[in-house]
PDB file of C-alpha atoms in Angstrom:
ATOM      1  CA  GLN A   1     105.375 169.772 131.167  1.00 34.00           C
ATOM      2  CA  ASN A   2     107.355 172.812 131.903  1.00 31.00           C
ATOM      3  CA  THR A   3     106.928 175.665 130.390  1.00 29.00           C
ATOM      4  CA  SER A   4     108.728 178.902 129.240  1.00 27.00           C
ATOM      5  CA  VAL A   5     105.586 180.409 130.900  1.00 25.00           C
ATOM      6  CA  PRO A   6     105.630 182.409 133.923  1.00 26.00           C
ATOM      7  CA  ALA A   7     103.909 181.243 137.036  1.00 24.00           C
ATOM      8  CA  ILE A   8     102.434 177.946 136.164  1.00 25.00           C
ATOM      9  CA  GLU A   9     104.523 174.881 136.900  1.00 27.00           C
ATOM     10  CA  ILE A  10     102.779 172.350 133.607  1.00 30.00           C
ATOM     11  CA  ASN A  11     103.443 169.055 135.667  1.00 33.00           C
ATOM     12  CA  ASN A  12     101.545 169.790 138.552  1.00 28.00           C
ATOM     13  CA  ALA A  13      98.701 172.368 137.217  1.00 29.00           C
ATOM     14  CA  ASN A  14      95.283 171.589 138.705  1.00 28.00           C
ATOM     15  CA  LEU A  15      92.171 172.508 135.974  1.00 31.00           C
ATOM     16  CA  THR A  16      88.820 172.336 137.566  1.00 28.00           C
ATOM     17  CA  VAL A  17      86.371 171.471 135.035  1.00 31.00           C
ATOM     18  CA  GLY A  18      82.476 170.940 135.842  1.00 27.00           C
ATOM     19  CA  GLY A  19      79.551 169.524 134.503  1.00 26.00           C
ATOM     20  CA  GLY A  20      79.625 169.031 131.027  1.00 26.00           C
ATOM     21  CA  ARG A  21      79.345 172.529 130.559  1.00 24.00           C
ATOM     22  CA  GLY A  22      81.210 175.681 128.183  1.00 23.00           C
ATOM     23  CA  PHE A  23      82.589 173.119 126.131  1.00 25.00           C
ATOM     24  CA  GLY A  24      82.521 173.731 122.232  1.00 27.00           C
ATOM     25  CA  GLY A  25      85.398 173.485 119.338  1.00 32.00           C
ATOM     26  CA  GLY A  26      86.914 170.105 118.491  1.00 37.00           C
ATOM     27  CA  LEU A  27      85.173 166.680 117.261  1.00 45.00           C
ATOM     28  CA  GLY A  28      84.251 164.887 120.701  1.00 39.00           C
ATOM     29  CA  ALA A  29      81.185 165.903 122.314  1.00 35.00           C
ATOM     30  CA  LEU A  30      81.502 165.673 125.862  1.00 33.00           C
ATOM     31  CA  GLY A  31      78.922 163.291 128.278  1.00 34.00           C
ATOM     32  CA  GLY A  32      77.940 162.485 131.565  1.00 34.00           C
ATOM     33  CA  ALA A  33      79.438 163.755 134.634  1.00 35.00           C
ATOM     34  CA  VAL A  34      83.380 164.398 135.736  1.00 40.00           C
ATOM     35  CA  ALA A  35      85.058 164.931 137.596  1.00 40.00           C
ATOM     36  CA  ASP A  36      85.445 168.149 139.923  1.00 48.00           C
ATOM     37  CA  SER A  37      89.186 168.349 140.267  1.00 64.00           C
ATOM     38  CA  ILE A  38      91.981 166.966 137.357  1.00 74.00           C
ATOM     39  CA  ARG A  39      95.678 167.235 137.155  1.00 83.00           C
ATOM     40  CA  ILE A  40      96.650 168.050 133.439  1.00 86.00           C
ATOM     41  CA  THR A  41     100.077 167.195 131.607  1.00 88.00           C
ATOM     42  CA  SER A  42     100.494 167.337 128.270  1.00 89.00           C
ATOM     43  CA  PHE A  43     100.105 162.738 128.274  1.00 95.00           C
ATOM     44  CA  GLY A  44      97.036 163.867 129.549  1.00 94.00           C
ATOM     45  CA  PHE A  45      94.726 163.794 132.934  1.00 93.00           C
ATOM     46  CA  ASP A  46      95.349 161.753 135.235  1.00 92.00           C
ATOM     47  CA  ARG A  47      91.573 159.618 135.291  1.00 91.00           C
ATOM     48  CA  ALA A  48      89.600 159.363 132.452  1.00 92.00           C
ATOM     49  CA  LEU A  49      86.790 161.552 131.205  1.00 89.00           C
ATOM     50  CA  VAL A  50      84.202 160.884 128.234  1.00 88.00           C
ATOM     51  CA  GLY A  51      85.936 160.686 125.030  1.00 90.00           C
ATOM     52  CA  THR A  52      89.056 160.626 126.012  1.00 95.00           C
ATOM     53  CA  LEU A  53      92.183 157.823 125.037  1.00 97.00           C
ATOM     54  CA  GLU A  54      93.334 155.528 128.011  1.00 97.00           C
ATOM     55  CA  GLY A  55      97.433 155.611 127.533  1.00 98.00           C
ATOM     56  CA  THR A  56     100.336 153.912 128.809  1.00 97.00           C
ATOM     57  CA  LEU A  57     103.983 154.365 128.214  1.00 98.00           C
ATOM     58  CA  TYR A  58     106.349 151.582 126.636  1.00 97.00           C
ATOM     59  CA  ASP A  59     109.713 150.788 127.870  1.00 97.00           C
ATOM     60  CA  PHE A  60     111.154 148.841 124.419  1.00 97.00           C
ATOM     61  CA  LYS A  61     114.632 148.050 126.337  1.00 96.00           C
ATOM     62  CA  ARG A  62     113.167 145.645 129.095  1.00 95.00           C
ATOM     63  CA  ASP A  63     110.688 142.859 128.899  1.00 94.00           C
ATOM     64  CA  GLU A  64     107.548 141.971 131.020  1.00 93.00           C
ATOM     65  CA  GLY A  65     109.275 141.414 134.201  1.00 92.00           C
ATOM     66  CA  GLY A  66     111.718 144.271 133.726  1.00 91.00           C
ATOM     67  CA  THR A  67     115.014 143.058 132.490  1.00 93.00           C
ATOM     68  CA  ILE A  68     116.592 144.908 129.990  1.00 91.00           C
ATOM     69  CA  VAL A  69     117.105 141.973 126.986  1.00 89.00           C
ATOM     70  CA  GLY A  70     118.172 142.574 123.255  1.00 85.00           C
ATOM     71  CA  ASN A  71     118.711 145.150 120.894  1.00 93.00           C
ATOM     72  CA  ALA A  72     116.277 148.489 122.245  1.00 95.00           C
ATOM     73  CA  ASN A  73     116.394 149.597 119.134  1.00 94.00           C
ATOM     74  CA  SER A  74     115.010 146.065 117.309  1.00 95.00           C
ATOM     75  CA  ASN A  75     112.625 145.565 119.811  1.00 95.00           C
ATOM     76  CA  LEU A  76     111.126 149.293 119.449  1.00 94.00           C
ATOM     77  CA  LYS A  77     110.752 148.770 115.441  1.00 94.00           C
ATOM     78  CA  ARG A  78     109.035 145.819 116.280  1.00 93.00           C
ATOM     79  CA  ALA A  79     106.666 147.075 118.652  1.00 95.00           C
ATOM     80  CA  ILE A  80     106.227 149.770 116.043  1.00 94.00           C
ATOM     81  CA  SER A  81     105.077 146.860 112.947  1.00 94.00           C
ATOM     82  CA  ASP A  82     102.841 144.912 115.829  1.00 95.00           C
ATOM     83  CA  PHE A  83     101.333 148.451 115.643  1.00 96.00           C
ATOM     84  CA  LYS A  84     100.810 148.852 112.438  1.00 94.00           C
ATOM     85  CA  ARG A  85      99.825 145.317 112.165  1.00 94.00           C
ATOM     86  CA  GLY A  86      97.135 145.163 115.008  1.00 94.00           C
ATOM     87  CA  MET A  87      99.369 142.820 116.801  1.00 93.00           C
ATOM     88  CA  ASP A  88      99.866 143.236 120.490  1.00 92.00           C
ATOM     89  CA  PHE A  89     102.503 144.428 121.882  1.00 91.00           C
ATOM     90  CA  SER A  90     101.430 145.165 125.656  1.00 89.00           C
ATOM     91  CA  ARG A  91     102.417 141.351 127.397  1.00 89.00           C
ATOM     92  CA  LYS A  92     106.161 141.902 125.435  1.00 92.00           C
ATOM     93  CA  PHE A  93     107.396 144.900 127.366  1.00 96.00           C
ATOM     94  CA  TYR A  94     107.896 146.428 130.092  1.00 96.00           C
ATOM     95  CA  LYS A  95     104.396 149.236 130.937  1.00 96.00           C
ATOM     96  CA  SER A  96     103.483 151.475 133.625  1.00 97.00           C
ATOM     97  CA  GLU A  97     101.144 151.128 136.114  1.00 96.00           C
ATOM     98  CA  LYS A  98     100.010 154.463 136.636  1.00 96.00           C
ATOM     99  CA  ASN A  99      97.220 155.667 132.912  1.00 97.00           C
ATOM    100  CA  LEU A 100      97.066 158.581 132.053  1.00 97.00           C
ATOM    101  CA  TYR A 101      94.541 159.638 129.377  1.00 97.00           C
ATOM    102  CA  ALA A 102      94.334 162.148 126.250  1.00 97.00           C
ATOM    103  CA  SER A 103      92.159 163.633 124.072  1.00 96.00           C
ATOM    104  CA  TYR A 104      94.101 166.267 121.907  1.00 96.00           C
ATOM    105  CA  PHE A 105      98.383 165.431 121.529  1.00 96.00           C
ATOM    106  CA  ILE A 106      99.909 168.954 121.823  1.00 93.00           C
ATOM    107  CA  MET A 107     103.024 168.339 123.440  1.00 90.00           C
ATOM    108  CA  PRO A 108     105.957 171.271 122.901  1.00 86.00           C
ATOM    109  CA  TRP A 109     109.449 170.032 122.240  1.00 85.00           C
ATOM    110  CA  ARG A 110     111.011 169.595 125.527  1.00 87.00           C
ATOM    111  CA  PRO A 111     113.798 166.915 127.444  1.00 91.00           C
ATOM    112  CA  ALA A 112     112.498 163.572 126.541  1.00 93.00           C
ATOM    113  CA  GLU A 113     112.972 162.705 130.548  1.00 94.00           C
ATOM    114  CA  LEU A 114     109.501 164.591 131.145  1.00 93.00           C
ATOM    115  CA  GLY A 115     107.465 161.330 129.696  1.00 95.00           C
ATOM    116  CA  PRO A 116     108.716 159.146 132.071  1.00 96.00           C
ATOM    117  CA  LYS A 117     108.220 162.125 135.095  1.00 95.00           C
ATOM    118  CA  ALA A 118     105.002 162.582 134.310  1.00 95.00           C
ATOM    119  CA  PHE A 119     104.137 158.648 134.708  1.00 96.00           C
ATOM    120  CA  GLY A 120     105.371 157.871 137.373  1.00 95.00           C
ATOM    121  CA  ILE A 121     108.889 155.790 136.726  1.00 95.00           C
ATOM    122  CA  GLN A 122     111.146 158.713 136.138  1.00 95.00           C
ATOM    123  CA  ASP A 123     113.818 156.471 138.266  1.00 95.00           C
ATOM    124  CA  THR A 124     113.016 153.637 136.815  1.00 93.00           C
ATOM    125  CA  VAL A 125     112.912 154.237 132.980  1.00 95.00           C
ATOM    126  CA  LYS A 126     114.620 156.182 131.017  1.00 95.00           C
ATOM    127  CA  ALA A 127     113.751 158.411 128.330  1.00 95.00           C
ATOM    128  CA  ASN A 128     114.882 156.708 125.074  1.00 96.00           C
ATOM    129  CA  PHE A 129     113.154 153.923 123.069  1.00 97.00           C
ATOM    130  CA  ILE A 130     110.058 154.218 124.794  1.00 97.00           C
ATOM    131  CA  GLY A 131     106.513 154.817 123.492  1.00 97.00           C
ATOM    132  CA  VAL A 132     102.992 155.875 124.823  1.00 98.00           C
ATOM    133  CA  TYR A 133     100.379 153.670 123.565  1.00 98.00           C
ATOM    134  CA  TYR A 134      96.657 155.147 123.706  1.00 98.00           C
ATOM    135  CA  LYS A 135      93.658 153.608 122.286  1.00 97.00           C
ATOM    136  CA  GLY A 136      89.627 154.834 123.212  1.00 96.00           C
ATOM    137  CA  SER A 137      86.659 155.516 120.696  1.00 95.00           C
ATOM    138  CA  PHE A 138      84.471 158.899 120.660  1.00 93.00           C
ATOM    139  CA  LYS A 139      81.412 159.707 119.345  1.00 92.00           C
ATOM    140  CA  PRO A 140      82.031 162.585 116.188  1.00 92.00           C
ATOM    141  CA  GLU A 141      79.829 165.386 116.412  1.00 90.00           C
ATOM    142  CA  LYS A 142      79.619 166.184 113.158  1.00 91.00           C
ATOM    143  CA  SER A 143      79.708 163.954 109.499  1.00 95.00           C
ATOM    144  CA  GLY A 144      82.579 164.952 106.782  1.00 96.00           C
ATOM    145  CA  ARG A 145      85.868 164.867 104.862  1.00 97.00           C
ATOM    146  CA  TYR A 146      89.084 165.646 106.725  1.00 96.00           C
ATOM    147  CA  ARG A 147      92.822 164.807 107.039  1.00 94.00           C
ATOM    148  CA  PHE A 148      95.500 165.027 109.915  1.00 95.00           C
ATOM    149  CA  TRP A 149      98.262 167.102 109.999  1.00 91.00           C
ATOM    150  CA  GLY A 150     101.391 166.861 112.750  1.00 88.00           C
ATOM    151  CA  CYS A 151     104.787 166.374 113.081  1.00 86.00           C
ATOM    152  CA  ALA A 152     106.538 164.562 115.670  1.00 88.00           C
ATOM    153  CA  ASP A 153     110.138 163.785 117.369  1.00 87.00           C
ATOM    154  CA  ASN A 154     110.536 160.562 116.896  1.00 88.00           C
ATOM    155  CA  PHE A 155     107.809 159.113 115.812  1.00 93.00           C
ATOM    156  CA  LEU A 156     103.733 159.149 116.002  1.00 95.00           C
ATOM    157  CA  TYR A 157     101.769 156.449 114.521  1.00 96.00           C
ATOM    158  CA  LEU A 158      97.679 156.685 114.401  1.00 97.00           C
ATOM    159  CA  LYS A 159      94.872 154.353 113.494  1.00 96.00           C
ATOM    160  CA  LEU A 160      90.981 154.447 113.012  1.00 96.00           C
ATOM    161  CA  ASN A 161      88.461 151.617 113.491  1.00 96.00           C
ATOM    162  CA  GLY A 162      91.503 149.221 112.780  1.00 95.00           C
ATOM    163  CA  GLN A 163      92.792 151.382 109.316  1.00 95.00           C
ATOM    164  CA  MET A 164      96.253 153.043 109.345  1.00 94.00           C
ATOM    165  CA  ALA A 165      94.975 156.734 108.761  1.00 95.00           C
ATOM    166  CA  PHE A 166      98.804 158.163 109.994  1.00 94.00           C
ATOM    167  CA  ALA A 167     102.712 158.189 110.115  1.00 93.00           C
ATOM    168  CA  LEU A 168     105.109 160.101 111.495  1.00 89.00           C
ATOM    169  CA  ASN A 169     108.570 159.326 111.733  1.00 84.00           C
ATOM    170  CA  GLY A 170     110.850 162.714 112.178  1.00 65.00           C
ATOM    171  CA  PRO A 171     110.646 166.138 110.281  1.00 57.00           C
ATOM    172  CA  ALA A 172     107.055 165.408 107.833  1.00 55.00           C
ATOM    173  CA  THR A 173     108.253 164.980 104.661  1.00 56.00           C
ATOM    174  CA  HIS A 174     104.450 163.658 103.068  1.00 56.00           C
ATOM    175  CA  ASN A 175     102.313 165.915 101.697  1.00 61.00           C
ATOM    176  CA  ALA A 176     104.723 168.509 104.175  1.00 61.00           C
ATOM    177  CA  LYS A 177     103.349 172.019 104.099  1.00 64.00           C
ATOM    178  CA  LYS A 178     105.087 174.778 104.895  1.00 61.00           C
ATOM    179  CA  GLU A 179     103.682 177.221 105.861  1.00 57.00           C
ATOM    180  CA  TYR A 180     101.859 175.703 109.118  1.00 62.00           C
ATOM    181  CA  TYR A 181     104.887 175.061 110.824  1.00 63.00           C
ATOM    182  CA  PHE A 182     105.312 174.708 114.683  1.00 66.00           C
ATOM    183  CA  GLY A 183     108.609 175.839 116.327  1.00 63.00           C
ATOM    184  CA  SER A 184     110.966 174.040 118.080  1.00 59.00           C
ATOM    185  CA  HIS A 185     113.740 174.983 120.402  1.00 53.00           C
ATOM    186  CA  TYR A 186     116.251 174.356 117.574  1.00 52.00           C
ATOM    187  CA  ALA A 187     114.046 174.476 114.266  1.00 58.00           C
ATOM    188  CA  LYS A 188     110.749 174.909 112.488  1.00 68.00           C
ATOM    189  CA  TRP A 189     109.191 171.770 111.639  1.00 72.00           C
ATOM    190  CA  PRO A 190     107.005 171.726 108.726  1.00 76.00           C
ATOM    191  CA  MET A 191     103.452 169.501 109.488  1.00 82.00           C
ATOM    192  CA  GLY A 192     103.004 166.830 106.795  1.00 86.00           C
ATOM    193  CA  SER A 193      99.054 165.296 105.789  1.00 89.00           C
ATOM    194  CA  SER A 194      97.419 162.211 105.979  1.00 92.00           C
ATOM    195  CA  ASP A 195      95.065 161.071 102.832  1.00 92.00           C
ATOM    196  CA  TRP A 196      91.082 162.207 103.566  1.00 94.00           C
ATOM    197  CA  PHE A 197      89.121 159.713 106.032  1.00 95.00           C
ATOM    198  CA  ASP A 198      85.800 160.154 106.388  1.00 96.00           C
ATOM    199  CA  LEU A 199      83.873 160.253 110.019  1.00 95.00           C
ATOM    200  CA  ARG A 200      79.947 160.247 110.653  1.00 94.00           C
ATOM    201  CA  GLU A 201      78.119 161.812 113.083  1.00 94.00           C
ATOM    202  CA  GLY A 202      77.241 160.360 116.272  1.00 92.00           C
ATOM    203  CA  TYR A 203      78.952 156.861 115.218  1.00 94.00           C
ATOM    204  CA  GLU A 204      81.316 155.110 117.689  1.00 94.00           C
ATOM    205  CA  THR A 205      85.172 155.708 116.127  1.00 95.00           C
ATOM    206  CA  GLU A 206      88.132 153.481 117.403  1.00 96.00           C
ATOM    207  CA  VAL A 207      91.198 155.912 117.573  1.00 97.00           C
ATOM    208  CA  GLU A 208      94.681 154.399 118.832  1.00 98.00           C
ATOM    209  CA  ILE A 209      98.072 156.327 118.339  1.00 98.00           C
ATOM    210  CA  LEU A 210     101.555 155.377 119.485  1.00 97.00           C
ATOM    211  CA  LEU A 211     104.040 158.165 119.717  1.00 97.00           C
ATOM    212  CA  GLY A 212     107.234 157.823 121.449  1.00 95.00           C
ATOM    213  CA  GLU A 213     110.869 158.521 121.088  1.00 95.00           C
ATOM    214  CA  ALA A 214     114.016 156.730 120.459  1.00 94.00           C
ATOM    215  CA  ASP A 215     117.167 158.636 120.691  1.00 91.00           C
ATOM    216  CA  GLY A 216     115.753 160.093 124.341  1.00 91.00           C
ATOM    217  CA  ASP A 217     117.279 163.749 124.369  1.00 90.00           C
ATOM    218  CA  VAL A 218     113.989 165.627 122.770  1.00 87.00           C
ATOM    219  CA  SER A 219     110.354 165.237 121.863  1.00 89.00           C
ATOM    220  CA  GLY A 220     107.360 166.443 120.654  1.00 88.00           C
ATOM    221  CA  VAL A 221     104.625 166.073 118.766  1.00 91.00           C
ATOM    222  CA  PHE A 222     101.717 168.406 117.294  1.00 90.00           C
ATOM    223  CA  LEU A 223      98.383 166.591 116.047  1.00 94.00           C
ATOM    224  CA  LEU A 224      95.753 168.393 114.282  1.00 93.00           C
ATOM    225  CA  VAL A 225      92.798 168.208 112.097  1.00 95.00           C
ATOM    226  CA  GLU A 226      91.497 170.101 108.725  1.00 94.00           C
ATOM    227  CA  GLU A 227      88.111 169.825 107.298  1.00 96.00           C
ATOM    228  CA  HIS A 228      86.849 169.671 103.909  1.00 96.00           C
ATOM    229  CA  GLY A 229      85.930 172.724 102.522  1.00 95.00           C
ATOM    230  CA  VAL A 230      86.777 174.680 105.707  1.00 94.00           C
ATOM    231  CA  SER A 231      89.111 176.625 106.320  1.00 91.00           C
ATOM    232  CA  GLY A 232      92.175 176.188 108.831  1.00 88.00           C
ATOM    233  CA  LEU A 233      93.193 173.638 110.912  1.00 91.00           C
ATOM    234  CA  LYS A 234      92.083 172.932 114.353  1.00 94.00           C
ATOM    235  CA  ILE A 235      93.274 170.643 117.172  1.00 95.00           C
ATOM    236  CA  PHE A 236      91.864 167.284 116.930  1.00 96.00           C
ATOM    237  CA  SER A 237      90.500 166.317 119.901  1.00 96.00           C
ATOM    238  CA  THR A 238      87.989 163.268 120.901  1.00 95.00           C
ATOM    239  CA  ARG A 239      86.179 165.235 123.268  1.00 93.00           C
ATOM    240  CA  ALA A 240      85.789 168.860 123.093  1.00 91.00           C
ATOM    241  CA  LEU A 241      87.742 171.609 124.158  1.00 92.00           C
ATOM    242  CA  SER A 242      87.150 173.263 127.593  1.00 89.00           C
ATOM    243  CA  THR A 243      88.429 176.937 128.483  1.00 89.00           C
ATOM    244  CA  GLN A 244      90.395 174.823 131.238  1.00 86.00           C
ATOM    245  CA  ASP A 245      91.519 173.173 128.054  1.00 90.00           C
ATOM    246  CA  LYS A 246      92.319 176.000 125.775  1.00 92.00           C
ATOM    247  CA  GLU A 247      93.989 177.905 128.241  1.00 91.00           C
ATOM    248  CA  PHE A 248      96.677 174.962 129.499  1.00 90.00           C
ATOM    249  CA  LEU A 249      96.485 174.564 125.246  1.00 91.00           C
ATOM    250  CA  ARG A 250      97.528 178.217 125.657  1.00 90.00           C
ATOM    251  CA  LYS A 251     100.383 178.215 128.101  1.00 89.00           C
ATOM    252  CA  LEU A 252     101.963 175.291 126.137  1.00 85.00           C
ATOM    253  CA  HIS A 253     102.737 176.962 123.284  1.00 81.00           C
ATOM    254  CA  PRO A 254     102.789 180.305 121.435  1.00 80.00           C
ATOM    255  CA  ASP A 255     102.077 179.246 118.197  1.00 81.00           C
ATOM    256  CA  VAL A 256      99.138 177.295 119.557  1.00 87.00           C
ATOM    257  CA  SER A 257      96.369 180.109 119.528  1.00 88.00           C
ATOM    258  CA  LYS A 258      95.444 180.244 115.887  1.00 86.00           C
ATOM    259  CA  PHE A 259      94.609 176.293 116.173  1.00 90.00           C
ATOM    260  CA  LEU A 260      91.732 176.528 118.158  1.00 91.00           C
TER     261      LEU A 260
END
């Protein structure tokens, strides 16, 4: 995404990541060789890395063939309901051919049309009543008790191993903790928390995320994690953050540094 930081256009930022060296922090481990050069947006890398979640953009205004159908708001509600119940909505709605691969979800409040643009379908899909569905797995580096913190415009739903773990729709109200917030271009949003959950070191953990926008004006998502008994919050990531990841995140939003 474009930001006000001089000399960088996030949509076109190239980050060089080499061989798994220099990775530290985060919940997930990076394994295996990676590409010499990748391109990244707030919606993810342009190719899969170990520990990333595959993301596909859906247009809830259209059927699978691209024909405008029904009431878009009702379609969006149906998709969210299907996600919560573990039902497949992938054959019901139009989706991007291009996938992006994300491990963290720090998306500053920006014009919503940057979503379709990141997936290369800005000429055919308007930025209202859309969602991005991410799916994948990771192996936690450390056993422990955790909970999510976050805020979203318009919505973010997250499942771990098929069970609903976190739900946000608009400004956080559930367990809101106002000393943690992110500033958008129009407001400072309090962050809400999930209930506590357990992770086991080395055990494959499935993650599904549905996030998106209804109104089509601006959108944003921040997803953090807290470890029980450990002070402070960290950016939730399914792979350990590299030096290049951290540089990218610092340029996205001035509040990010305190959570690295």
